[in-house]
CSV table of C-alpha atoms in Angstrom, one decimal:
chain,number,residue,atom,x,y,z
A,1,ASP,CA,16.4,-23.5,-40.1
A,2,ALA,CA,15.5,-23.6,-43.9
A,3,PHE,CA,15.7,-19.9,-44.0
A,4,GLY,CA,19.3,-20.0,-42.5
A,5,LEU,CA,18.1,-17.1,-39.9
A,6,ARG,CA,20.6,-16.0,-37.2
A,7,ALA,CA,19.6,-16.0,-33.7
A,8,VAL,CA,18.2,-12.5,-33.6
A,9,GLU,CA,16.4,-12.8,-36.8
A,10,ARG,CA,15.0,-16.2,-35.9
A,11,SER,CA,13.7,-14.8,-32.7
A,12,GLU,CA,12.0,-11.8,-34.6
A,13,PHE,CA,10.6,-14.3,-37.2
A,14,LEU,CA,8.9,-16.6,-34.6
A,15,ARG,CA,7.6,-13.7,-32.6
A,16,ALA,CA,5.9,-12.4,-36.0
A,17,ALA,CA,4.5,-15.7,-36.6
A,18,GLU,CA,3.1,-16.1,-33.2
A,19,GLN,CA,1.4,-12.7,-33.4
A,20,GLY,CA,-0.1,-13.7,-36.7
A,21,ARG,CA,-1.6,-16.9,-35.1
A,22,LYS,CA,-3.3,-14.8,-32.4
A,23,ARG,CA,-6.1,-13.3,-34.7
A,24,ARG,CA,-9.4,-13.1,-32.9
A,25,SER,CA,-11.6,-15.9,-33.7
A,26,SER,CA,-14.4,-15.5,-36.3
A,27,ALA,CA,-16.6,-18.1,-34.8
A,28,SER,CA,-19.2,-15.4,-34.2
A,29,VAL,CA,-18.7,-13.5,-37.2
A,30,ALA,CA,-21.4,-14.3,-40.2
A,31,GLY,CA,-19.4,-15.2,-43.3
A,32,VAL,CA,-19.7,-17.2,-46.6
A,33,ALA,CA,-17.5,-19.7,-47.9
A,34,GLU,CA,-15.5,-17.6,-50.5
A,35,LEU,CA,-12.1,-18.5,-51.9
A,36,PRO,CA,-9.4,-16.4,-50.1
A,37,PRO,CA,-7.9,-13.7,-52.5
A,38,LEU,CA,-4.5,-14.4,-54.0
A,39,LEU,CA,-2.2,-12.0,-52.3
A,40,VAL,CA,1.1,-13.9,-52.7
A,41,ASP,CA,3.2,-14.7,-55.7
A,42,ARG,CA,3.8,-18.2,-56.1
A,43,VAL,CA,7.5,-18.1,-57.1
A,44,GLY,CA,9.1,-21.6,-57.5
A,45,ARG,CA,5.6,-23.5,-56.9
A,46,ARG,CA,4.7,-24.0,-60.7
A,47,ARG,CA,5.4,-27.8,-60.5
A,48,ASP,CA,3.7,-28.1,-57.0
A,49,LEU,CA,0.7,-26.3,-58.6
A,50,SER,CA,0.7,-28.3,-61.7
A,51,ARG,CA,0.7,-31.6,-59.6
A,52,LEU,CA,-2.1,-30.4,-57.3
A,53,ARG,CA,-4.3,-29.4,-60.2
A,54,GLU,CA,-3.7,-33.0,-61.9
A,55,SER,CA,-4.5,-34.5,-58.6
A,56,ILE,CA,-7.8,-32.6,-58.2
A,57,ARG,CA,-8.8,-33.8,-61.6
A,58,THR,CA,-8.0,-37.4,-61.3
A,59,SER,CA,-9.0,-38.0,-57.4
A,60,LEU,CA,-11.9,-37.8,-55.3
A,61,SER,CA,-10.1,-36.2,-52.4
A,62,VAL,CA,-6.6,-34.5,-52.2
A,63,ALA,CA,-5.0,-33.8,-48.8
A,64,MET,CA,-2.1,-31.5,-48.4
A,65,VAL,CA,0.1,-32.1,-45.4
A,66,GLY,CA,3.1,-30.1,-43.8
A,67,GLN,CA,4.4,-27.6,-41.3
A,68,PRO,CA,2.5,-24.4,-40.8
A,69,GLY,CA,3.6,-21.7,-43.0
A,70,VAL,CA,5.0,-23.7,-46.0
A,71,GLY,CA,2.4,-22.4,-48.3
A,72,LYS,CA,-0.1,-25.2,-48.3
A,73,THR,CA,-3.2,-22.7,-48.0
A,74,VAL,CA,-1.6,-20.5,-51.0
A,75,LEU,CA,-1.0,-23.5,-53.2
A,76,ALA,CA,-4.6,-24.6,-52.5
A,77,ALA,CA,-6.3,-21.4,-53.3
A,78,SER,CA,-4.1,-20.8,-56.3
A,79,ALA,CA,-5.5,-24.0,-57.7
A,80,ALA,CA,-9.1,-23.3,-56.8
A,81,HIS,CA,-8.7,-20.0,-58.5
A,82,GLN,CA,-7.1,-21.5,-61.4
A,83,MET,CA,-9.7,-24.3,-61.8
A,84,ARG,CA,-12.8,-22.3,-61.2
A,85,ASP,CA,-14.2,-22.8,-64.7
A,86,GLU,CA,-13.7,-26.5,-64.3
A,87,PHE,CA,-16.3,-26.6,-61.5
A,88,PRO,CA,-19.3,-24.5,-62.8
A,89,ASP,CA,-21.2,-25.1,-59.7
A,90,GLY,CA,-18.7,-23.2,-57.5
A,91,CYS,CA,-15.5,-23.5,-55.3
A,92,LEU,CA,-15.9,-23.1,-51.6
A,93,GLY,CA,-13.3,-22.2,-49.0
A,94,VAL,CA,-13.1,-22.0,-45.3
A,95,ASP,CA,-10.4,-20.7,-43.1
A,96,LEU,CA,-10.3,-23.2,-40.4
A,97,ARG,CA,-7.9,-21.4,-38.3
A,98,GLY,CA,-6.0,-24.4,-37.6
A,99,VAL,CA,-2.9,-22.7,-36.0
A,100,ASP,CA,-5.1,-20.3,-34.1
A,101,GLU,CA,-5.4,-20.8,-30.2
A,102,GLN,CA,-9.1,-21.4,-31.0
A,103,PRO,CA,-9.5,-23.4,-34.5
A,104,LEU,CA,-13.0,-22.8,-36.1
A,105,PRO,CA,-15.7,-25.1,-34.6
A,106,VAL,CA,-17.1,-27.8,-36.8
A,107,HIS,CA,-20.7,-26.4,-36.5
A,108,VAL,CA,-19.6,-22.9,-37.6
A,109,VAL,CA,-17.8,-24.6,-40.8
A,110,PHE,CA,-20.9,-26.4,-41.6
A,111,ASP,CA,-23.2,-23.2,-41.1
A,112,ARG,CA,-20.9,-21.3,-43.6
A,113,LEU,CA,-20.9,-24.1,-46.1
A,114,LEU,CA,-24.7,-24.6,-46.0
A,115,ARG,CA,-25.2,-20.9,-46.2
A,116,ALA,CA,-22.8,-20.6,-49.1
A,117,LEU,CA,-24.9,-23.4,-51.0
A,118,GLY,CA,-28.0,-21.4,-50.6
A,119,VAL,CA,-29.6,-22.9,-47.4
A,120,ALA,CA,-31.4,-20.3,-45.6
A,121,PRO,CA,-29.9,-19.6,-42.1
A,122,SER,CA,-33.1,-20.6,-40.4
A,123,ASP,CA,-32.8,-24.0,-42.2
A,124,VAL,CA,-29.3,-24.8,-40.9
A,125,PRO,CA,-29.7,-27.6,-38.1
A,126,MET,CA,-28.0,-27.0,-34.7
A,127,ALA,CA,-26.2,-30.4,-34.3
A,128,VAL,CA,-23.2,-31.1,-36.2
A,129,THR,CA,-24.3,-34.8,-37.3
A,130,GLU,CA,-27.7,-33.2,-38.8
A,131,GLN,CA,-25.6,-30.3,-40.5
A,132,SER,CA,-23.4,-32.9,-42.1
A,133,GLY,CA,-26.2,-35.1,-43.4
A,134,GLN,CA,-27.8,-31.9,-44.8
A,135,TYR,CA,-24.6,-30.7,-46.5
A,136,ARG,CA,-24.1,-34.3,-48.2
A,137,ALA,CA,-27.8,-34.0,-49.3
A,138,VAL,CA,-27.2,-30.6,-50.7
A,139,LEU,CA,-24.2,-31.6,-52.6
A,140,GLN,CA,-25.9,-34.7,-54.3
């Protein structure tokens, strides 16, 4: 509705969006927790980006909530890239694939984060509760 698309354009747009969601799951693919590349221009988001950076500097945690496709990931990645120097220990990012038919399992997310933080693959526990404990210990 916000784009003001006519019926045919709307149908085409929704079909393209649905196809984009059907990416194959990367749960079995080894990966690290690198920030995504910045491929999109953030026209009109300067104020949002400034507010997000300020929230990150002043809060213990920040949550962004909104409909899929409104630019939350691009905004978060932009802030992370811009603020890298303020976090000399590093910035991590994991695509949770939240709008995919099969989001990334929690144990895979912890595995990627722990390995990105230098934990050897053989030292990553199998159970999620143990992984989360190890993750907190590594961050201390």
